[in-house]
Short mmCIF file of C-alpha atoms in Angstrom, two decimals:
data_model
loop_
_atom_site.label_atom_id
_atom_site.label_comp_id
_atom_site.label_asym_id
_atom_site.label_seq_id
_atom_site.Cartn_x
_atom_site.Cartn_y
_atom_site.Cartn_z
CA VAL A 12 -18.08 -27.11 -0.41
CA LYS A 13 -19.53 -29.64 -2.83
CA ARG A 14 -17.59 -30.23 -6.03
CA PRO A 15 -18.64 -30.69 -9.01
CA GLU A 16 -18.54 -34.07 -9.65
CA GLN A 17 -19.50 -35.04 -5.93
CA PRO A 18 -23.28 -36.32 -5.78
CA LEU A 19 -25.10 -35.21 -2.61
CA LYS A 20 -28.18 -36.40 -1.67
CA LEU A 21 -31.10 -34.36 -0.70
CA VAL A 22 -34.19 -34.91 1.73
CA ALA A 23 -37.12 -32.32 1.86
CA GLU A 24 -39.80 -32.86 4.31
CA PHE A 25 -43.06 -31.00 4.21
CA THR A 26 -45.29 -30.53 7.62
CA GLU A 27 -48.24 -29.00 8.93
CA MET A 28 -49.61 -29.12 5.15
CA GLY A 29 -53.38 -28.28 4.17
CA LYS A 30 -53.03 -25.46 7.47
CA ASN A 31 -52.51 -21.77 6.21
CA SER A 32 -48.61 -22.01 6.47
CA GLU A 33 -45.99 -24.86 6.50
CA THR A 34 -42.38 -25.69 7.51
CA ILE A 35 -40.30 -27.29 4.95
CA HIS A 36 -37.48 -29.06 6.10
CA VAL A 37 -34.51 -29.76 3.87
CA GLN A 38 -31.09 -30.93 3.68
CA LEU A 39 -28.23 -31.56 1.11
CA GLY A 40 -25.84 -34.16 2.68
CA GLU A 41 -23.87 -32.57 5.31
CA ILE A 42 -23.13 -29.16 3.55
CA ALA A 43 -26.38 -26.99 3.99
CA TYR A 44 -29.40 -27.25 5.93
CA GLY A 45 -32.78 -25.53 5.72
CA ARG A 46 -36.12 -24.62 7.06
CA PHE A 47 -38.84 -22.53 5.98
CA VAL A 48 -42.64 -21.54 6.32
CA ARG A 49 -44.64 -20.81 3.30
CA ARG A 50 -48.25 -19.33 3.86
CA PHE A 51 -51.51 -19.46 1.82
CA ASP A 52 -53.95 -17.34 1.29
CA ASP A 53 -57.88 -17.42 1.94
CA LYS A 54 -58.06 -19.40 -1.52
CA GLY A 55 -55.41 -22.38 -0.54
CA GLN A 56 -52.89 -20.68 -2.83
CA PRO A 57 -49.68 -20.48 -1.50
CA GLY A 58 -47.30 -17.52 -1.10
CA GLY A 59 -43.71 -16.45 -0.34
CA LEU A 60 -42.01 -17.62 2.39
CA THR A 61 -41.81 -15.78 5.65
CA ALA A 62 -39.78 -17.05 7.73
CA GLY A 63 -36.39 -19.21 6.30
CA LEU A 64 -33.22 -20.18 7.65
CA ILE A 65 -29.98 -21.82 5.81
CA SER A 66 -26.88 -23.11 7.30
CA LEU A 67 -23.68 -24.19 6.12
CA GLU A 68 -22.17 -27.38 8.01
CA ARG A 69 -24.24 -27.33 11.01
CA PRO A 70 -27.79 -28.34 11.79
CA ILE A 71 -30.51 -25.88 12.42
CA GLY A 72 -31.88 -26.02 16.10
CA SER A 73 -35.77 -25.70 17.00
CA GLN A 74 -35.18 -22.57 17.93
CA PRO A 75 -37.62 -20.02 16.20
CA LEU A 76 -37.23 -19.08 12.81
CA PRO A 77 -35.85 -14.88 11.71
CA GLU A 78 -38.14 -13.38 9.89
CA GLY A 79 -37.01 -13.05 5.97
CA LEU A 80 -34.43 -15.54 4.97
CA TRP A 81 -31.09 -15.53 6.49
CA LEU A 82 -28.25 -17.26 5.39
CA VAL A 83 -25.84 -18.73 8.82
CA GLY A 84 -22.99 -21.08 9.14
CA ASN A 85 -19.38 -21.84 8.36
CA MET A 86 -17.82 -21.20 5.06
CA PRO A 87 -14.11 -22.42 4.20
CA GLU A 88 -13.87 -20.23 1.07
CA LEU A 89 -16.10 -17.38 -0.34
CA ASP A 90 -14.51 -16.11 -4.00
CA ILE A 91 -16.90 -12.95 -4.21
CA ASP A 92 -14.06 -11.81 -8.04
CA ARG A 93 -15.72 -15.15 -9.38
CA TRP A 94 -19.11 -14.43 -8.42
CA LYS A 95 -18.99 -11.30 -9.68
CA ALA A 96 -17.07 -12.24 -12.75
CA THR A 97 -20.31 -15.11 -13.21
CA PHE A 98 -23.27 -12.78 -12.27
CA GLY A 99 -21.70 -9.38 -12.67
CA ALA A 100 -22.03 -9.21 -16.32
CA THR A 101 -25.85 -8.76 -16.56
CA ARG A 102 -26.37 -5.46 -14.50
CA GLN A 103 -29.40 -5.66 -12.70
CA PRO A 104 -31.76 -3.15 -12.67
CA ALA A 105 -32.47 -1.80 -8.58
CA THR A 106 -35.41 -3.41 -7.05
CA SER A 107 -37.82 -1.49 -4.72
CA ALA A 108 -37.11 -1.09 -1.55
CA ALA A 109 -40.86 -2.80 -0.69
CA ALA A 110 -40.23 -5.43 -3.19
CA THR A 111 -37.24 -6.62 -1.48
CA ASP A 112 -38.67 -5.34 2.24
CA SER A 113 -41.95 -7.67 2.02
CA PRO A 114 -42.63 -10.52 3.75
CA GLY A 115 -43.74 -12.45 0.38
CA SER A 116 -39.84 -12.07 -0.88
CA SER A 117 -37.57 -15.00 -1.32
CA THR A 118 -34.54 -12.48 -1.65
CA PHE A 119 -32.56 -12.60 1.29
CA THR A 120 -32.85 -10.34 4.72
CA GLY A 121 -29.26 -10.81 6.13
CA PHE A 122 -26.45 -13.65 6.69
CA ASP A 123 -24.25 -14.35 9.77
CA LEU A 124 -21.48 -16.12 8.42
CA ALA A 125 -17.93 -17.38 9.79
CA VAL A 126 -15.36 -17.36 6.69
CA THR A 127 -12.03 -19.35 6.76
CA ARG A 128 -11.28 -17.71 3.68
CA MET A 129 -12.26 -14.54 1.22
CA LEU A 130 -11.03 -13.13 -2.22
CA ALA A 131 -12.58 -9.58 -2.59
CA PHE A 132 -11.35 -6.82 -5.29
CA GLY A 133 -7.91 -8.62 -5.96
CA ARG A 134 -7.61 -9.47 -2.14
CA GLU A 135 -7.32 -11.86 0.20
CA PHE A 136 -8.49 -11.85 3.79
CA LYS A 137 -8.80 -14.72 6.32
CA SER A 138 -10.72 -16.09 9.24
CA LEU A 139 -13.86 -13.53 8.96
CA GLN A 140 -16.93 -13.22 10.46
CA LEU A 141 -19.20 -11.42 8.63
CA LYS A 142 -22.70 -10.19 9.93
CA GLY A 143 -24.76 -8.25 7.17
CA ARG A 144 -28.53 -7.06 6.92
CA ARG A 145 -30.39 -5.58 4.00
CA ALA A 146 -31.46 -2.25 3.98
CA GLY A 147 -33.81 -1.36 0.71
CA ASP A 148 -31.19 -2.15 -2.13
CA ASP A 149 -28.53 -1.80 -0.08
CA TRP A 150 -26.34 -3.86 2.49
CA ARG A 151 -25.29 -2.99 5.63
CA VAL A 152 -22.38 -5.33 6.70
CA THR A 153 -19.98 -5.41 10.13
CA VAL A 154 -16.71 -7.84 9.45
CA SER A 155 -14.52 -8.64 12.00
CA SER A 156 -10.90 -10.25 11.68
CA PRO A 157 -7.09 -9.95 11.97
CA GLU A 158 -7.02 -8.01 8.82
CA LEU A 159 -10.17 -6.20 8.51
CA SER A 160 -12.57 -4.67 10.85
CA GLY A 161 -15.32 -2.26 11.11
CA ASP A 162 -18.27 -1.44 9.77
CA ALA A 163 -19.43 -0.86 5.64
CA LEU A 164 -22.11 0.18 3.37
CA TRP A 165 -22.88 -1.98 0.19
CA ARG A 166 -24.76 -0.16 -2.55
CA PRO A 167 -24.95 -2.98 -5.34
CA ALA A 168 -26.45 -0.45 -8.12
CA ALA A 169 -24.39 2.15 -7.48
CA ASP A 170 -22.50 3.94 -9.94
CA ALA A 171 -23.95 2.71 -12.95
CA GLY A 172 -24.34 -1.45 -11.48
CA ARG A 173 -20.44 -1.71 -10.37
CA GLY A 174 -21.41 -1.00 -7.28
CA SER A 175 -19.89 1.14 -4.26
CA ILE A 176 -18.49 0.50 -0.84
CA ARG A 177 -18.22 3.01 2.33
CA ALA A 178 -16.32 1.67 5.30
CA ARG A 179 -15.44 3.18 8.25
CA LEU A 180 -13.05 0.79 10.03
CA ASN A 181 -10.94 0.36 13.13
CA ASN A 182 -8.39 -1.89 11.52
CA PHE A 183 -7.01 -2.44 7.92
CA VAL A 184 -3.97 -4.79 7.32
CA LEU A 185 -2.96 -5.44 3.72
CA ASN A 186 -0.29 -8.13 3.47
CA ALA A 187 2.05 -8.33 0.49
CA GLU A 188 1.63 -12.33 -0.49
CA GLN A 189 -1.72 -12.52 -3.36
CA PRO A 190 -2.92 -15.85 -4.81
CA GLN A 191 -3.03 -16.78 -7.93
CA ALA A 192 -6.97 -16.70 -8.03
CA ALA A 193 -6.75 -12.84 -7.74
CA VAL A 194 -5.07 -11.50 -10.51
CA MET A 195 -7.82 -9.89 -12.56
CA PRO A 196 -8.25 -10.96 -16.25
CA VAL A 197 -8.34 -8.77 -18.70
CA ASP A 198 -10.66 -9.03 -21.86
CA SER A 199 -10.62 -7.42 -24.80
CA GLY A 200 -8.04 -4.39 -23.82
CA GLU A 201 -10.79 -2.27 -23.11
CA ARG A 202 -12.36 -3.30 -19.94
CA THR A 203 -11.46 -6.22 -17.66
CA ALA A 204 -14.19 -8.71 -16.85
CA VAL A 205 -14.44 -7.90 -13.04
CA GLU A 206 -14.99 -4.35 -12.65
CA PHE A 207 -14.11 -2.78 -8.87
CA PRO A 208 -16.68 -0.92 -7.55
CA SER A 209 -16.14 3.44 -6.45
CA LEU A 210 -14.56 3.02 -2.92
CA ASP A 211 -14.81 5.00 0.59
CA ILE A 212 -12.39 3.95 2.58
CA GLU A 213 -11.50 5.30 6.29
CA ALA A 214 -9.31 2.77 8.89
CA GLU A 215 -8.24 4.47 12.01
CA ARG A 216 -5.29 1.99 11.86
CA PHE A 217 -3.76 1.36 8.64
CA THR A 218 -1.01 -1.60 8.60
CA PHE A 219 0.77 -2.48 5.10
CA ARG A 220 3.42 -5.37 4.38
CA GLY A 221 3.93 -5.79 8.30
CA TYR A 222 4.47 -1.77 8.81
CA GLU A 223 1.89 0.31 11.25
CA LEU A 224 1.45 3.36 9.02
CA GLY A 225 -1.72 5.37 10.53
CA LYS A 226 -5.10 6.71 9.75
CA LEU A 227 -6.22 6.09 6.24
CA GLU A 228 -8.08 7.70 3.53
CA PHE A 229 -8.68 5.96 0.43
CA LYS A 230 -11.82 7.23 -2.36
CA ALA A 231 -11.49 5.67 -5.98
CA ALA A 232 -13.71 4.88 -8.42
CA MET A 233 -14.30 3.41 -12.42
CA ASP A 234 -13.15 6.03 -15.30
CA GLY A 235 -13.59 4.71 -18.62
CA ALA A 236 -11.22 1.27 -18.50
CA ASP A 237 -9.34 2.84 -15.67
CA TRP A 238 -9.58 2.54 -11.91
CA ARG A 239 -9.03 6.66 -10.91
CA ILE A 240 -7.59 7.47 -7.68
CA ASP A 241 -8.91 10.49 -6.06
CA ARG A 242 -7.44 10.51 -3.00
CA LEU A 243 -5.04 7.81 -0.77
CA LEU A 244 -3.82 9.50 2.68
CA ILE A 245 -2.26 8.24 5.41
CA GLU A 246 -1.20 10.28 8.26
CA GLY A 247 0.92 9.48 11.66
CA SER A 248 4.02 9.84 13.40
CA GLY A 249 4.01 12.81 12.63
CA SER A 250 4.38 12.52 8.76
CA LYS A 251 1.47 12.46 6.24
CA LEU A 252 1.47 11.07 2.44
CA ASP A 253 -0.96 12.14 -0.40
CA THR A 254 -1.60 10.49 -3.11
CA SER A 255 -3.47 10.28 -6.71
CA GLY A 256 -3.62 9.33 -9.59
CA ARG A 257 -4.60 6.07 -11.80
CA TRP A 258 -4.31 1.96 -12.85
CA THR A 259 -4.52 1.73 -16.34
CA ARG A 260 -5.82 -1.62 -17.56
CA ALA A 261 -5.29 -2.50 -21.77
CA ALA A 262 -3.76 -5.00 -24.04
CA GLY A 263 -3.61 -7.39 -21.32
CA ALA A 264 -1.26 -5.47 -18.83
CA SER A 265 -2.04 -2.94 -16.14
CA ARG A 266 -0.08 -0.35 -14.68
CA THR A 267 -0.41 2.13 -11.76
CA GLU A 268 0.59 5.93 -12.10
CA LEU A 269 1.14 8.34 -9.14
CA LYS A 270 1.69 11.52 -8.25
CA VAL A 271 3.05 11.72 -3.73
CA LYS A 272 3.97 14.30 -1.88
CA VAL A 273 4.85 13.23 1.42
CA GLU A 274 5.46 16.34 4.64
CA SER A 275 7.09 15.33 8.10
CA ASN A 276 8.02 17.58 11.13
CA ASN A 277 9.56 14.32 12.74
CA LEU A 278 11.73 12.73 10.79
CA ASN A 279 12.38 10.35 13.50
CA GLY A 280 9.34 9.03 13.98
CA LEU A 281 9.13 8.62 10.03
CA PHE A 282 11.86 6.52 9.94
CA ARG A 283 11.01 4.81 13.05
CA THR A 284 7.58 3.65 11.78
CA PHE A 285 9.59 2.11 8.98
CA GLY A 286 11.94 -0.16 11.04
CA HIS A 287 15.08 2.62 11.78
CA ALA A 288 14.24 3.97 15.17
CA ASP A 289 16.87 6.66 16.79
CA THR A 290 18.77 6.98 12.98
CA LEU A 291 17.81 10.56 13.08
CA LYS A 292 17.41 13.48 15.54
CA ARG A 293 15.04 16.01 15.38
CA GLY A 294 14.24 17.19 11.25
CA ALA A 295 11.11 18.11 8.83
CA GLY A 296 11.09 17.21 5.88
CA GLN A 297 9.01 17.21 2.20
CA LEU A 298 9.65 14.51 -0.86
CA GLU A 299 7.22 15.21 -3.96
CA GLY A 300 7.08 13.80 -7.31
CA THR A 301 5.73 10.96 -9.21
CA LEU A 302 6.15 7.58 -9.26
CA GLY A 303 5.10 4.65 -11.47
CA TRP A 304 4.90 0.65 -11.71
CA PRO A 305 3.15 -2.45 -13.59
CA GLY A 306 0.23 -3.88 -11.53
CA TYR A 307 -2.23 -3.11 -9.12
CA PRO A 308 -1.12 -0.03 -6.82
CA TYR A 309 -0.51 -2.02 -3.73
CA GLU A 310 2.13 -4.79 -6.08
CA PHE A 311 4.48 -1.70 -6.29
CA ALA A 312 8.26 -3.83 -6.48
CA LEU A 313 11.33 -1.92 -6.15
CA ASN A 314 12.78 -3.51 -9.57
CA SER A 315 10.10 -1.85 -11.14
CA LEU A 316 10.13 1.95 -10.05
CA VAL A 317 9.81 4.63 -12.21
CA GLY A 318 9.59 7.94 -11.52
CA ASP A 319 11.24 11.30 -10.37
CA PHE A 320 10.88 13.49 -7.34
CA LYS A 321 12.35 16.71 -4.86
CA LEU A 322 13.88 16.16 -1.62
CA ASP A 323 14.28 18.83 0.94
CA ALA A 324 15.10 18.00 4.43
CA ARG A 325 15.40 20.55 7.48
CA LYS A 326 17.22 20.90 10.73
CA GLY A 327 18.44 17.42 12.24
CA GLN A 328 20.54 14.95 13.11
CA PHE A 329 21.76 11.90 11.81
CA ALA A 330 22.24 9.45 15.17
CA LYS A 331 25.39 6.91 15.20
CA ILE A 332 24.56 4.06 13.07
CA GLU A 333 25.92 0.40 13.42
CA PRO A 334 27.18 -0.86 10.56
CA GLY A 335 25.37 -2.13 8.17
CA ALA A 336 22.02 -1.38 9.79
CA GLY A 337 19.64 1.08 7.78
CA ARG A 338 21.63 0.32 5.22
CA LEU A 339 21.23 3.22 2.55
CA LEU A 340 20.52 5.62 5.26
CA GLY A 341 24.26 4.62 6.70
CA LEU A 342 25.16 6.36 3.35
CA ILE A 343 23.47 9.40 3.33
CA SER A 344 24.93 10.04 7.02
CA LEU A 345 28.77 9.90 5.81
CA GLN A 346 29.13 7.30 8.71
CA ALA A 347 30.95 4.46 6.44
CA ILE A 348 33.51 7.75 5.53
CA PRO A 349 36.05 7.63 8.13
CA ARG A 350 36.25 3.84 8.99
CA ARG A 351 37.80 3.26 5.47
CA VAL A 352 39.38 6.67 4.36
CA THR A 353 42.83 8.14 6.05
CA LEU A 354 41.67 11.53 6.83
CA ASP A 355 39.75 11.54 9.76
CA PHE A 356 36.09 13.05 9.31
CA ARG A 357 35.04 11.49 12.95
CA ASP A 358 34.40 14.14 14.98
CA ILE A 359 31.79 15.33 11.95
CA PHE A 360 30.36 12.08 10.62
CA SER A 361 30.98 9.11 13.21
CA GLU A 362 28.87 10.26 16.36
CA GLY A 363 25.83 12.17 14.02
CA PHE A 364 25.98 14.59 11.32
CA GLY A 365 23.62 17.48 11.91
CA PHE A 366 22.63 19.10 8.77
CA ASP A 367 20.30 22.36 8.04
CA ARG A 368 19.42 21.26 4.99
CA ILE A 369 19.39 17.85 2.33
CA GLY A 370 18.24 18.02 -0.86
CA GLY A 371 18.45 17.00 -4.01
CA THR A 372 16.65 15.87 -7.54
CA ILE A 373 15.97 11.77 -8.30
CA LYS A 374 15.21 10.16 -11.06
CA ILE A 375 14.39 6.34 -10.98
CA ASP A 376 14.33 3.78 -13.33
CA LYS A 377 13.43 0.18 -12.74
CA GLY A 378 14.96 0.52 -9.29
CA VAL A 379 18.29 2.73 -9.99
CA MET A 380 18.10 6.24 -8.15
CA ARG A 381 20.13 8.73 -10.02
CA THR A 382 21.04 12.02 -9.11
CA GLU A 383 23.13 15.19 -10.39
CA ASP A 384 22.44 17.49 -7.43
CA PHE A 385 22.42 15.74 -4.29
CA GLU A 386 23.72 17.93 -1.32
CA ILE A 387 23.86 17.85 2.24
CA ALA A 388 24.78 20.82 3.97
CA GLY A 389 26.16 21.57 7.73
CA SER A 390 27.86 23.93 9.77
CA SER A 391 30.65 21.32 10.17
CA ALA A 392 30.56 20.57 6.10
CA PHE A 393 29.17 20.57 2.88
CA VAL A 394 28.81 17.50 1.00
CA THR A 395 27.55 17.28 -2.52
CA MET A 396 26.70 13.71 -4.24
CA GLN A 397 26.28 12.27 -7.72
CA GLY A 398 25.59 8.78 -9.52
CA GLU A 399 23.17 6.26 -8.99
CA VAL A 400 21.98 4.09 -5.98
CA SER A 401 20.12 0.78 -6.76
CA LEU A 402 17.45 0.05 -4.93
CA PRO A 403 17.20 -3.48 -6.29
CA SER A 404 20.68 -4.63 -5.14
CA GLU A 405 21.38 -2.22 -2.87
CA THR A 406 24.31 -0.69 -4.38
CA GLN A 407 25.88 2.28 -5.01
CA ASN A 408 27.95 4.13 -7.86
CA LEU A 409 28.59 7.96 -6.72
CA ARG A 410 30.94 10.94 -6.77
CA MET A 411 31.29 12.00 -3.07
CA THR A 412 33.02 15.48 -2.76
CA VAL A 413 33.56 16.43 0.85
CA ILE A 414 34.27 20.20 2.34
CA PRO A 415 34.62 20.04 5.71
CA SER A 416 34.65 23.48 8.01
CA LEU A 417 38.16 25.43 9.37
CA GLY A 418 36.93 25.01 12.57
CA GLU A 419 33.97 27.06 15.35
CA GLY A 420 31.61 26.02 13.07
CA VAL A 421 32.80 27.83 9.71
CA SER A 422 33.42 26.12 6.59
CA VAL A 423 35.95 27.23 3.68
CA ILE A 424 33.44 28.30 1.88
CA THR A 425 31.81 30.14 4.08
CA ALA A 426 34.96 31.96 4.31
CA LEU A 427 35.24 32.05 0.68
CA ILE A 428 31.97 33.38 -0.33
CA GLY A 429 30.87 35.35 3.13
CA GLY A 430 27.74 33.41 3.42
CA PRO A 431 25.78 30.29 4.63
CA VAL A 432 26.26 27.04 2.81
CA VAL A 433 22.58 26.22 2.92
CA GLY A 434 21.56 26.44 -0.79
CA LEU A 435 24.72 26.18 -2.49
CA THR A 436 24.97 24.43 -5.51
CA THR A 437 26.89 21.78 -6.93
CA LEU A 438 27.94 23.48 -9.33
CA LEU A 439 29.13 26.50 -7.43
CA VAL A 440 31.24 23.66 -5.10
CA GLN A 441 32.69 22.40 -8.42
CA LYS A 442 33.92 26.26 -9.37
CA LEU A 443 35.47 26.54 -5.98
CA LEU A 444 37.46 23.27 -6.30
CA GLN A 445 38.78 25.04 -9.14
CA ASP A 446 40.57 26.89 -6.47
CA PRO A 447 43.97 26.31 -4.87
CA ILE A 448 42.00 27.00 -2.09
CA GLY A 449 39.11 25.14 -2.30
CA ARG A 450 41.35 22.07 -3.63
CA VAL A 451 43.27 21.73 -0.30
CA ALA A 452 39.71 21.79 1.53
CA GLY A 453 37.95 19.90 -0.30
CA TYR A 454 37.97 16.20 -0.33
CA GLN A 455 36.41 13.72 -3.09
CA TYR A 456 35.73 9.91 -2.93
CA ASN A 457 34.06 7.42 -5.41
CA VAL A 458 31.94 4.85 -3.28
CA THR A 459 30.93 1.83 -4.90
CA GLY A 460 29.56 -1.26 -3.38
CA THR A 461 27.08 -2.57 -1.39
CA TRP A 462 25.46 -0.30 1.39
CA GLU A 463 26.60 -2.74 4.34
CA ASN A 464 30.16 -2.91 3.40
CA PRO A 465 30.61 0.59 0.56
CA ASP A 466 33.93 0.68 -1.39
CA VAL A 467 34.92 4.11 -0.39
CA VAL A 468 38.39 5.34 -2.13
CA ARG A 469 39.73 8.42 -2.08
CA VAL A 470 40.50 10.56 -5.12
CA GLY A 471 43.87 12.81 -4.85
CA ARG A 472 44.17 16.55 -6.48
CA ASN A 473 46.59 14.76 -8.93
CA ASP A 474 43.46 12.27 -10.05
CA ALA A 475 41.20 14.97 -10.62
CA ALA A 476 40.95 13.58 -14.59
CA ALA A 477 40.46 9.80 -13.37
CA THR A 478 37.94 10.99 -10.79
CA ASP A 479 35.79 12.22 -14.35
CA ALA A 480 36.46 8.87 -15.57
CA SER A 481 36.00 6.66 -12.48
CA VAL A 482 32.26 6.78 -11.43
CA ASP A 483 30.13 7.35 -15.37
CA PRO A 484 27.02 8.84 -14.86
CA LYS A 485 25.32 6.97 -17.64
CA LYS A 486 26.82 3.56 -16.10
CA THR A 487 23.28 1.53 -14.87
CA ILE A 488 24.29 -0.68 -11.78
CA PRO A 489 23.02 -3.97 -12.15
#
């Protein structure tokens, strides 16, 4: 790569002059080499190039030249974002296919490049082999790399000159780290200097931050100053994530807002995907809501999440979870309780609590989740939780109520109301606990500290008033 202050020797050699065609040899230092054939008409007037080859970082041999103009060789870095920022301000009208494909045209016909590092649309990709050929106004490209492999159609004149990319990929990997150069500038607050093309991407194998998630479908396009995400669909391990939303950019800042729906008929497979294999047996569930965070869609961080969602899981069983493993899942499975209180719940929770339903509504503010109606209902116990859980600090400040069964799978609440516990509301549980029988059968705990080593303190019957004050539902966990 030539630096602006670096002088380089340029050598041009013409051979076969005076004939119907001549050959031009060009060398720029040891960076670029070229060989071109130019024809002349019957009157001796020069025409365009009929064949040509530009080679980067390696000399051109004596092989026959391909028809048209080709670019081959090695590129240490290809910054597509910078090229678009430099030349994208003035959108050129589409040229005709006849002009771009004519033998005398000097526009590029194709390329075959090995690229060490490429920046494109805010992302960094490494060790790519890029092959492309012009097809009229468009480009058909094949890419091969550890992060990206497959075929794409690039239409630079589509979408009012912003361009469009249709890609069908075998493998697509997005990592968390981002280079500074990938941060897009924002101009007057109404539009970015670099606009995104419309995207239609499908990938058979999609990996995000080290997690292999399955098949990917992604469709998005510019909508005024915003980038509209029409669909983000990920399917794998019996689970499906279906998302749509918008990435807004104004006043020098950007923000992502998404509607999220997750459905799974295999909760064990879903948790295995994220590194928690065999923490659940059986089970199906659904999560639906909205999430937002500052920055690009792929830049979400736990300490910036804002939104709300509803959870509904059914017919599963927690497996035995070792201390510290699963962390938040270990808290929900209630296996911390028998290790830290006098009352022995080992027969209910330690070896795996089977549940008929887990449900509740949850609000998130800067990564802190809050719930007032989280419930776990099973044949051996009914559990409610109220309070807060901090995702960034992995801590909690919860009130937990546990109502075990009387035996033979019959809970106290079932005996009192003559019906199943599934769908029982937290309000009804609180009313039942005011009954003398309920107070004997129901046990309340304050759960604080870290997920890995929670502090579980049982609240006695005479401490009901203190219990209400000990967990402040408005207090935010640092």
